[in-house]
mmCIF file of C-alpha atoms and ligand atoms in Angstrom:
data_model
loop_
_atom_site.group_PDB
_atom_site.id
_atom_site.type_symbol
_atom_site.label_atom_id
_atom_site.label_comp_id
_atom_site.label_asym_id
_atom_site.label_seq_id
_atom_site.Cartn_x
_atom_site.Cartn_y
_atom_site.Cartn_z
ATOM 1 C CA UNK A 1 91.288 91.506 123.034
ATOM 2 C CA UNK A 2 93.647 88.875 121.940
ATOM 3 C CA UNK A 3 95.643 91.685 120.346
ATOM 4 C CA UNK A 4 95.428 93.872 123.595
ATOM 5 C CA UNK A 5 96.610 90.933 125.564
ATOM 6 C CA UNK A 6 99.441 90.157 123.345
ATOM 7 C CA UNK A 7 100.484 93.678 123.458
ATOM 8 C CA UNK A 8 100.478 94.013 127.172
ATOM 9 C CA UNK A 9 102.521 90.144 127.642
ATOM 10 C CA UNK A 10 104.873 91.225 124.805
ATOM 11 C CA UNK A 11 105.718 94.560 126.890
ATOM 12 C CA UNK A 12 106.363 92.823 129.940
ATOM 13 C CA UNK A 13 108.404 90.078 128.511
ATOM 14 C CA UNK A 14 110.318 92.617 126.383
ATOM 15 C CA UNK A 15 110.822 95.613 128.787
ATOM 16 C CA UNK A 16 113.313 93.866 131.770
ATOM 17 C CA UNK A 17 115.146 92.499 128.824
ATOM 18 C CA UNK A 18 115.551 95.943 126.934
ATOM 19 C CA UNK A 19 116.753 97.580 130.746
ATOM 20 C CA UNK A 20 119.196 94.512 131.130
ATOM 21 C CA UNK A 21 120.720 95.278 127.214
ATOM 22 C CA UNK A 22 121.035 98.966 128.077
ATOM 23 C CA UNK A 23 123.043 97.670 131.289
ATOM 24 C CA UNK A 24 124.931 95.250 129.391
ATOM 25 C CA UNK A 25 126.164 98.170 126.978
ATOM 26 C CA UNK A 26 127.135 100.130 129.501
ATOM 27 C CA UNK A 27 129.256 97.914 131.017
ATOM 28 C CA UNK A 28 130.940 96.879 127.998
ATOM 29 C CA UNK A 29 131.509 100.701 127.000
ATOM 30 C CA UNK A 30 132.988 100.858 130.528
ATOM 31 C CA UNK A 31 135.481 98.003 129.684
ATOM 32 C CA UNK A 32 136.519 100.024 126.752
ATOM 33 C CA UNK A 33 139.400 101.606 128.532
ATOM 34 C CA UNK A 34 140.396 98.660 129.885
ATOM 35 C CA UNK A 35 140.770 96.624 126.802
ATOM 36 C CA UNK A 36 144.377 97.871 125.709
ATOM 37 C CA UNK A 37 145.710 96.734 129.613
ATOM 38 C CA UNK A 38 143.644 93.561 129.978
ATOM 39 C CA UNK A 39 142.684 92.297 126.853
ATOM 40 C CA UNK A 40 141.931 88.885 127.403
ATOM 41 C CA UNK A 41 139.729 89.584 130.476
ATOM 42 C CA UNK A 42 137.929 91.872 128.719
ATOM 43 C CA UNK A 43 136.759 89.718 125.812
ATOM 44 C CA UNK A 44 136.085 87.049 128.044
ATOM 45 C CA UNK A 45 133.619 89.436 130.085
ATOM 46 C CA UNK A 46 132.235 91.258 127.394
ATOM 47 C CA UNK A 47 131.116 87.710 126.102
ATOM 48 C CA UNK A 48 129.886 86.607 129.339
ATOM 49 C CA UNK A 49 127.764 89.906 129.329
ATOM 50 C CA UNK A 50 126.606 89.686 125.680
ATOM 51 C CA UNK A 51 125.499 86.200 126.241
ATOM 52 C CA UNK A 52 123.354 86.719 129.046
ATOM 53 C CA UNK A 53 121.656 89.354 126.651
ATOM 54 C CA UNK A 54 120.910 86.721 123.500
ATOM 55 C CA UNK A 55 120.001 84.076 125.576
ATOM 56 C CA UNK A 56 117.473 86.015 127.460
ATOM 57 C CA UNK A 57 115.695 86.547 124.237
ATOM 58 C CA UNK A 58 116.354 83.586 122.465
ATOM 59 C CA UNK A 59 114.197 82.218 125.624
ATOM 60 C CA UNK A 60 111.619 84.751 125.190
ATOM 61 C CA UNK A 61 111.017 83.298 121.480
ATOM 62 C CA UNK A 62 111.853 79.807 122.300
ATOM 63 C CA UNK A 63 110.435 79.042 125.609
ATOM 64 C CA UNK A 64 107.792 81.868 126.531
ATOM 65 C CA UNK A 65 106.763 82.194 122.767
ATOM 66 C CA UNK A 66 107.106 78.633 122.062
ATOM 67 C CA UNK A 67 108.943 78.740 118.918
ATOM 68 C CA UNK A 68 109.980 75.397 117.915
ATOM 69 C CA UNK A 69 113.271 75.622 115.454
ATOM 70 C CA UNK A 70 114.210 72.575 113.389
ATOM 71 C CA UNK A 71 117.748 71.831 112.834
ATOM 72 C CA UNK A 72 119.630 69.696 110.400
ATOM 73 C CA UNK A 73 122.779 69.169 108.771
ATOM 74 C CA UNK A 74 126.242 68.512 110.240
ATOM 75 C CA UNK A 75 127.087 68.740 113.991
ATOM 76 C CA UNK A 76 129.291 71.769 114.888
ATOM 77 C CA UNK A 77 131.849 70.787 117.492
ATOM 78 C CA UNK A 78 131.684 72.362 120.904
ATOM 79 C CA UNK A 79 133.931 75.471 121.399
ATOM 80 C CA UNK A 80 135.230 75.715 117.786
ATOM 81 C CA UNK A 81 136.292 78.837 116.208
ATOM 82 C CA UNK A 82 134.678 79.284 112.680
ATOM 83 C CA UNK A 83 134.001 81.700 109.972
ATOM 84 C CA UNK A 84 130.374 81.359 109.116
ATOM 85 C CA UNK A 85 128.605 82.355 106.151
ATOM 86 C CA UNK A 86 124.682 82.621 106.371
ATOM 87 C CA UNK A 87 121.552 83.658 104.047
ATOM 88 C CA UNK A 88 119.683 86.620 105.552
ATOM 89 C CA UNK A 89 116.033 86.796 105.449
ATOM 90 C CA UNK A 90 114.619 88.752 108.473
ATOM 91 C CA UNK A 91 115.310 89.311 111.998
ATOM 92 C CA UNK A 92 114.607 86.036 112.847
ATOM 93 C CA UNK A 93 117.650 84.974 111.399
ATOM 94 C CA UNK A 94 119.456 85.376 114.233
ATOM 95 C CA UNK A 95 117.412 83.080 116.638
ATOM 96 C CA UNK A 96 118.478 80.446 113.790
ATOM 97 C CA UNK A 97 121.937 80.985 114.388
ATOM 98 C CA UNK A 98 121.625 81.430 118.247
ATOM 99 C CA UNK A 99 119.849 78.353 118.272
ATOM 100 C CA UNK A 100 123.043 76.509 116.798
ATOM 101 C CA UNK A 101 125.497 78.642 118.877
ATOM 102 C CA UNK A 102 124.039 77.471 122.347
ATOM 103 C CA UNK A 103 124.011 74.390 121.219
ATOM 104 C CA UNK A 104 127.921 74.496 120.292
ATOM 105 C CA UNK A 105 128.529 76.688 123.631
ATOM 106 C CA UNK A 106 129.199 80.008 121.715
ATOM 107 C CA UNK A 107 126.719 82.068 122.128
ATOM 108 C CA UNK A 108 128.659 84.627 123.698
ATOM 109 C CA UNK A 109 131.303 84.018 121.207
ATOM 110 C CA UNK A 110 129.291 85.372 118.177
ATOM 111 C CA UNK A 111 130.755 88.479 116.287
ATOM 112 C CA UNK A 112 128.401 89.772 113.381
ATOM 113 C CA UNK A 113 129.599 92.225 110.544
ATOM 114 C CA UNK A 114 127.736 95.224 111.037
ATOM 115 C CA UNK A 115 127.382 98.386 109.585
ATOM 116 C CA UNK A 116 129.784 101.017 110.019
ATOM 117 C CA UNK A 117 127.459 103.706 110.645
ATOM 118 C CA UNK A 118 126.099 101.944 113.972
ATOM 119 C CA UNK A 119 129.232 103.036 115.662
ATOM 120 C CA UNK A 120 127.708 106.352 116.270
ATOM 121 C CA UNK A 121 124.529 105.267 117.982
ATOM 122 C CA UNK A 122 125.057 105.730 121.629
ATOM 123 C CA UNK A 123 125.451 102.496 123.584
ATOM 124 C CA UNK A 124 124.383 100.267 121.373
ATOM 125 C CA UNK A 125 127.037 101.138 118.422
ATOM 126 C CA UNK A 126 129.785 101.375 120.857
ATOM 127 C CA UNK A 127 128.796 98.415 122.793
ATOM 128 C CA UNK A 128 128.901 96.417 119.220
ATOM 129 C CA UNK A 129 132.201 98.005 118.795
ATOM 130 C CA UNK A 130 133.675 96.996 122.603
ATOM 131 C CA UNK A 131 132.559 93.469 121.845
ATOM 132 C CA UNK A 132 134.629 93.404 119.201
ATOM 133 C CA UNK A 133 132.231 93.333 116.403
ATOM 134 C CA UNK A 134 133.554 94.304 112.685
ATOM 135 C CA UNK A 135 131.902 97.699 111.722
ATOM 136 C CA UNK A 136 132.367 97.548 108.017
ATOM 137 C CA UNK A 137 131.416 100.042 105.420
ATOM 138 C CA UNK A 138 131.555 97.415 102.772
ATOM 139 C CA UNK A 139 134.296 99.345 101.035
ATOM 140 C CA UNK A 140 137.120 96.771 101.676
ATOM 141 C CA UNK A 141 139.652 99.135 101.034
ATOM 142 C CA UNK A 142 138.486 101.587 103.721
ATOM 143 C CA UNK A 143 137.626 98.743 106.226
ATOM 144 C CA UNK A 144 141.537 97.430 106.442
ATOM 145 C CA UNK A 145 141.971 98.846 110.041
ATOM 146 C CA UNK A 146 138.756 97.806 110.947
ATOM 147 C CA UNK A 147 139.358 94.101 110.343
ATOM 148 C CA UNK A 148 143.047 94.105 111.320
ATOM 149 C CA UNK A 149 141.650 94.973 114.738
ATOM 150 C CA UNK A 150 139.192 92.172 114.781
ATOM 151 C CA UNK A 151 141.090 89.760 112.803
ATOM 152 C CA UNK A 152 144.293 90.552 115.544
ATOM 153 C CA UNK A 153 141.961 89.554 118.502
ATOM 154 C CA UNK A 154 141.177 86.155 116.537
ATOM 155 C CA UNK A 155 144.631 85.025 114.885
ATOM 156 C CA UNK A 156 147.014 86.590 117.888
ATOM 157 C CA UNK A 157 145.498 86.291 120.913
ATOM 158 C CA UNK A 158 143.355 83.298 119.861
ATOM 159 C CA UNK A 159 139.974 84.244 120.945
ATOM 160 C CA UNK A 160 137.498 82.033 120.221
ATOM 161 C CA UNK A 161 134.901 83.528 117.889
ATOM 162 C CA UNK A 162 132.136 82.963 115.664
ATOM 163 C CA UNK A 163 132.596 85.361 113.012
ATOM 164 C CA UNK A 164 129.339 85.718 111.244
ATOM 165 C CA UNK A 165 128.708 87.307 107.886
ATOM 166 C CA UNK A 166 125.283 87.461 105.956
ATOM 167 C CA UNK A 167 127.241 87.151 102.394
ATOM 168 C CA UNK A 168 124.752 88.840 100.294
ATOM 169 C CA UNK A 169 124.991 92.106 102.384
ATOM 170 C CA UNK A 170 121.439 92.895 102.501
ATOM 171 C CA UNK A 171 118.086 91.112 103.301
ATOM 172 C CA UNK A 172 116.231 88.931 100.176
ATOM 173 C CA UNK A 173 113.358 90.955 98.766
ATOM 174 C CA UNK A 174 111.785 90.358 95.070
ATOM 175 C CA UNK A 175 113.259 93.369 93.863
ATOM 176 C CA UNK A 176 116.830 92.819 94.895
ATOM 177 C CA UNK A 177 116.173 89.038 93.457
ATOM 178 C CA UNK A 178 115.374 90.326 90.121
ATOM 179 C CA UNK A 179 118.603 92.620 89.959
ATOM 180 C CA UNK A 180 120.897 90.055 91.053
ATOM 181 C CA UNK A 181 119.625 87.818 88.208
ATOM 182 C CA UNK A 182 120.025 90.619 85.690
ATOM 183 C CA UNK A 183 123.638 91.139 87.232
ATOM 184 C CA UNK A 184 124.373 87.364 86.646
ATOM 185 C CA UNK A 185 123.545 86.864 83.339
ATOM 186 C CA UNK A 186 125.596 90.104 82.407
ATOM 187 C CA UNK A 187 128.723 89.182 84.064
ATOM 188 C CA UNK A 188 128.004 85.488 83.363
ATOM 189 C CA UNK A 189 127.683 83.797 86.843
ATOM 190 C CA UNK A 190 125.541 81.328 87.970
ATOM 191 C CA UNK A 191 122.326 83.048 90.003
ATOM 192 C CA UNK A 192 121.354 80.681 93.011
ATOM 193 C CA UNK A 193 117.279 79.977 93.471
ATOM 194 C CA UNK A 194 115.424 81.573 96.225
ATOM 195 C CA UNK A 195 118.983 83.772 97.046
ATOM 196 C CA UNK A 196 120.914 86.945 95.983
ATOM 197 C CA UNK A 197 124.119 86.356 94.212
ATOM 198 C CA UNK A 198 126.836 86.308 97.200
ATOM 199 C CA UNK A 199 129.360 89.203 97.615
ATOM 200 C CA UNK A 200 132.664 87.467 97.721
ATOM 201 C CA UNK A 201 135.214 90.567 98.820
ATOM 202 C CA UNK A 202 134.578 89.994 102.566
ATOM 203 C CA UNK A 203 134.566 86.136 102.328
ATOM 204 C CA UNK A 204 137.885 86.076 100.869
ATOM 205 C CA UNK A 205 139.761 89.016 102.735
ATOM 206 C CA UNK A 206 138.273 86.832 105.973
ATOM 207 C CA UNK A 207 139.333 83.215 105.023
ATOM 208 C CA UNK A 208 142.971 84.658 103.849
ATOM 209 C CA UNK A 209 143.404 86.279 107.640
ATOM 210 C CA UNK A 210 141.996 83.650 109.424
ATOM 211 C CA UNK A 211 143.346 80.700 108.035
ATOM 212 C CA UNK A 212 146.787 82.055 109.307
ATOM 213 C CA UNK A 213 145.367 81.343 112.647
ATOM 214 C CA UNK A 214 145.694 77.801 114.354
ATOM 215 C CA UNK A 215 142.825 78.835 116.201
ATOM 216 C CA UNK A 216 139.902 78.920 113.124
ATOM 217 C CA UNK A 217 139.217 75.635 111.900
ATOM 218 C CA UNK A 218 136.407 75.484 109.874
ATOM 219 C CA UNK A 219 133.554 77.250 107.533
ATOM 220 C CA UNK A 220 130.151 76.708 108.520
ATOM 221 C CA UNK A 221 127.663 77.236 105.759
ATOM 222 C CA UNK A 222 124.262 78.062 107.546
ATOM 223 C CA UNK A 223 121.059 78.058 105.319
ATOM 224 C CA UNK A 224 117.630 79.562 106.932
ATOM 225 C CA UNK A 225 114.329 78.797 105.860
ATOM 226 C CA UNK A 226 110.796 79.572 106.850
ATOM 227 C CA UNK A 227 107.218 78.831 106.062
ATOM 228 C CA UNK A 228 103.820 79.860 107.062
ATOM 229 C CA UNK A 229 100.771 78.134 105.648
ATOM 230 C CA UNK A 230 101.653 77.874 102.319
ATOM 231 C CA UNK A 231 103.834 80.620 102.080
ATOM 232 C CA UNK A 232 107.580 80.207 102.109
ATOM 233 C CA UNK A 233 109.962 82.815 103.510
ATOM 234 C CA UNK A 234 107.311 84.032 105.661
ATOM 235 C CA UNK A 235 108.272 84.898 108.958
ATOM 236 C CA UNK A 236 107.392 87.232 112.104
ATOM 237 C CA UNK A 237 108.359 90.509 112.633
ATOM 238 C CA UNK A 238 110.748 91.402 115.416
ATOM 239 C CA UNK A 239 107.919 92.608 118.025
ATOM 240 C CA UNK A 240 105.933 89.212 116.480
ATOM 241 C CA UNK A 241 108.623 87.297 118.072
ATOM 242 C CA UNK A 242 108.336 88.978 121.400
ATOM 243 C CA UNK A 243 104.873 89.397 121.733
ATOM 244 C CA UNK A 244 102.696 86.527 120.272
ATOM 245 C CA UNK A 245 102.608 83.304 122.221
ATOM 246 C CA UNK A 246 102.219 79.520 120.746
ATOM 247 C CA UNK A 247 104.047 81.167 117.511
ATOM 248 C CA UNK A 248 104.755 77.801 115.724
ATOM 249 C CA UNK A 249 101.676 75.667 117.146
ATOM 250 C CA UNK A 250 98.865 78.656 116.945
ATOM 251 C CA UNK A 251 100.506 80.449 114.176
ATOM 252 C CA UNK A 252 101.715 78.119 112.405
ATOM 253 C CA UNK A 253 105.289 79.466 111.534
ATOM 254 C CA UNK A 254 107.912 77.020 110.881
ATOM 255 C CA UNK A 255 111.443 77.781 111.561
ATOM 256 C CA UNK A 256 114.492 75.874 110.048
ATOM 257 C CA UNK A 257 118.256 76.278 110.024
ATOM 258 C CA UNK A 258 120.716 73.675 108.448
ATOM 259 C CA UNK A 259 124.740 73.734 108.786
ATOM 260 C CA UNK A 260 127.346 72.285 106.636
ATOM 261 C CA UNK A 261 131.108 72.005 108.130
ATOM 262 C CA UNK A 262 133.912 72.539 105.824
ATOM 263 C CA UNK A 263 137.466 72.261 107.405
ATOM 264 C CA UNK A 264 139.374 75.434 106.378
ATOM 265 C CA UNK A 265 142.350 73.584 104.931
ATOM 266 C CA UNK A 266 140.292 72.008 102.354
ATOM 267 C CA UNK A 267 139.277 75.644 101.111
ATOM 268 C CA UNK A 268 140.789 76.743 97.768
ATOM 269 C CA UNK A 269 144.224 78.436 98.436
ATOM 270 C CA UNK A 270 143.443 81.417 95.683
ATOM 271 C CA UNK A 271 141.473 84.356 95.943
ATOM 272 C CA UNK A 272 139.324 83.634 92.821
ATOM 273 C CA UNK A 273 139.223 79.931 93.621
ATOM 274 C CA UNK A 274 137.741 81.184 97.125
ATOM 275 C CA UNK A 275 135.177 83.336 95.081
ATOM 276 C CA UNK A 276 134.311 80.325 92.799
ATOM 277 C CA UNK A 277 133.736 78.217 96.098
ATOM 278 C CA UNK A 278 131.382 80.716 97.440
ATOM 279 C CA UNK A 279 129.859 80.609 94.575
ATOM 280 C CA UNK A 280 129.275 77.356 94.215
ATOM 281 C CA UNK A 281 128.158 77.085 98.181
ATOM 282 C CA UNK A 282 125.292 79.637 97.192
ATOM 283 C CA UNK A 283 124.001 77.442 94.021
ATOM 284 C CA UNK A 284 123.694 74.448 96.641
ATOM 285 C CA UNK A 285 122.333 76.424 99.114
ATOM 286 C CA UNK A 286 119.388 77.508 96.793
ATOM 287 C CA UNK A 287 118.859 74.300 95.567
ATOM 288 C CA UNK A 288 118.468 72.831 99.120
ATOM 289 C CA UNK A 289 116.153 75.846 99.667
ATOM 290 C CA UNK A 290 113.870 74.799 96.685
ATOM 291 C CA UNK A 291 113.988 71.108 97.775
ATOM 292 C CA UNK A 292 112.496 72.600 101.414
ATOM 293 C CA UNK A 293 109.906 74.757 99.486
ATOM 294 C CA UNK A 294 108.624 71.485 97.459
ATOM 295 C CA UNK A 295 108.833 69.405 100.761
ATOM 296 C CA UNK A 296 106.799 71.842 102.885
ATOM 297 C CA UNK A 297 104.080 72.578 99.809
ATOM 298 C CA UNK A 298 103.729 69.102 99.557
ATOM 299 C CA UNK A 299 103.233 68.598 103.401
ATOM 300 C CA UNK A 300 100.863 71.522 103.426
ATOM 301 C CA UNK A 301 98.661 69.861 100.258
ATOM 302 C CA UNK A 302 98.524 66.674 102.493
ATOM 303 C CA UNK A 303 97.280 68.529 105.467
ATOM 304 C CA UNK A 304 94.791 70.502 103.483
ATOM 305 C CA UNK A 305 93.243 66.990 102.060
ATOM 306 C CA UNK A 306 92.789 65.631 105.653
HETATM 307 C C1 NAG B 1 138.957 83.453 128.771
HETATM 308 O O1 NAG B 1 138.223 82.628 128.558
HETATM 309 C C2 NAG B 1 139.045 81.401 127.732
HETATM 310 C C3 NAG B 1 137.830 80.161 127.409
HETATM 311 O O2 NAG B 1 136.885 80.266 128.621
HETATM 312 C C4 NAG B 1 139.653 80.996 128.528
HETATM 313 O O3 NAG B 1 140.512 79.646 128.129
HETATM 314 C C5 NAG B 1 140.685 81.877 129.112
HETATM 315 O O4 NAG B 1 141.556 81.438 130.244
HETATM 316 C C6 NAG B 1 140.299 83.125 129.866
HETATM 317 N N1 NAG B 1 141.204 84.146 129.826
HETATM 318 C C7 NAG B 1 140.862 84.804 130.482
HETATM 319 C C8 NAG B 1 142.380 85.682 130.944
HETATM 320 O O5 NAG B 1 140.371 84.744 131.815
HETATM 321 C C1 NAG B 2 99.353 78.104 124.262
HETATM 322 O O1 NAG B 2 98.679 77.033 124.184
HETATM 323 C C2 NAG B 2 98.124 76.293 125.188
HETATM 324 C C3 NAG B 2 97.047 74.983 124.853
HETATM 325 O O2 NAG B 2 95.982 75.869 123.776
HETATM 326 C C4 NAG B 2 97.451 77.254 126.451
HETATM 327 O O3 NAG B 2 97.093 76.111 127.434
HETATM 328 C C5 NAG B 2 98.482 78.104 126.677
HETATM 329 O O4 NAG B 2 98.102 79.121 127.470
HETATM 330 C C6 NAG B 2 99.003 78.722 125.192
HETATM 331 N N1 NAG B 2 100.117 79.744 125.733
HETATM 332 C C7 NAG B 2 99.885 81.411 125.730
HETATM 333 C C8 NAG B 2 100.900 82.048 126.559
HETATM 334 O O5 NAG B 2 98.876 81.765 125.438
#
């Protein structure tokens, strides 16, 4: 019964949102021909449209379904453009990042690195492209033109942006973790706990381009963690986030995001220095995650004893 109820409830919550996302995609795609003529207005309109869709799904998760997202670390200044790196666990990661973006007034300005194949998905792909999402193949020599397109909006036109990259390039799995550990051992690198070794090339390219702009002031390092019962890193699926009520209180999911802010002018100047900086950042992130895991497992034991 509860399942059937959840399916119905989830569909009723999700369908109007899907219709709206389709309309947003259509409108944003229609703005494409105007983009070369009125670039700033188009960017502002498409940001506002995107924000409406993103805020709506955020409200389904947090208000309708009662997800409680815990936030810690540095307060991120309102309206500040930044380069953002985060670890990638599950679909839920978007809600965690959006929680911070809402607080900083930057929700409509979030731009994620996306896979280039998405460009050929009708509406969705065009919409992402029209929004100014960098669509990359992760072969950085091939991506130069696309990055120029995205960076010029941020550098030359000073568009407010949160440029977000999941630096591990893929989601965490135990198999990928094993592969990462082997690779680090062979290449004499530090394998961070709970994470995959980060891809440094994209980060270096992004920082070296955007630091030329007075518009971009900082790098934010975001750490995302989940727990359910005694299972670390356990998060609900996309459909569960839309359909399961009281997801924190009744289902016992914990959602956590930790932010650190680094002024861009304090980062190393050289490519090599930046690669090392990101590596150290990931090692610290892994240590933070391990501390969180221990803290939560102590909590869990204490709760069971009660
Ligand atoms: C776009 O939005 C920004 C920030 O809200 C504002 O400063 C700028 O004037 C807007 N540009 C146009 C052309 O509307
Ligand atoms: C969430 O839990 C409360 C208290 O148990 C309950 O009254 C409410 O109906 C639940 N919400 C949903 C959407 O099931």
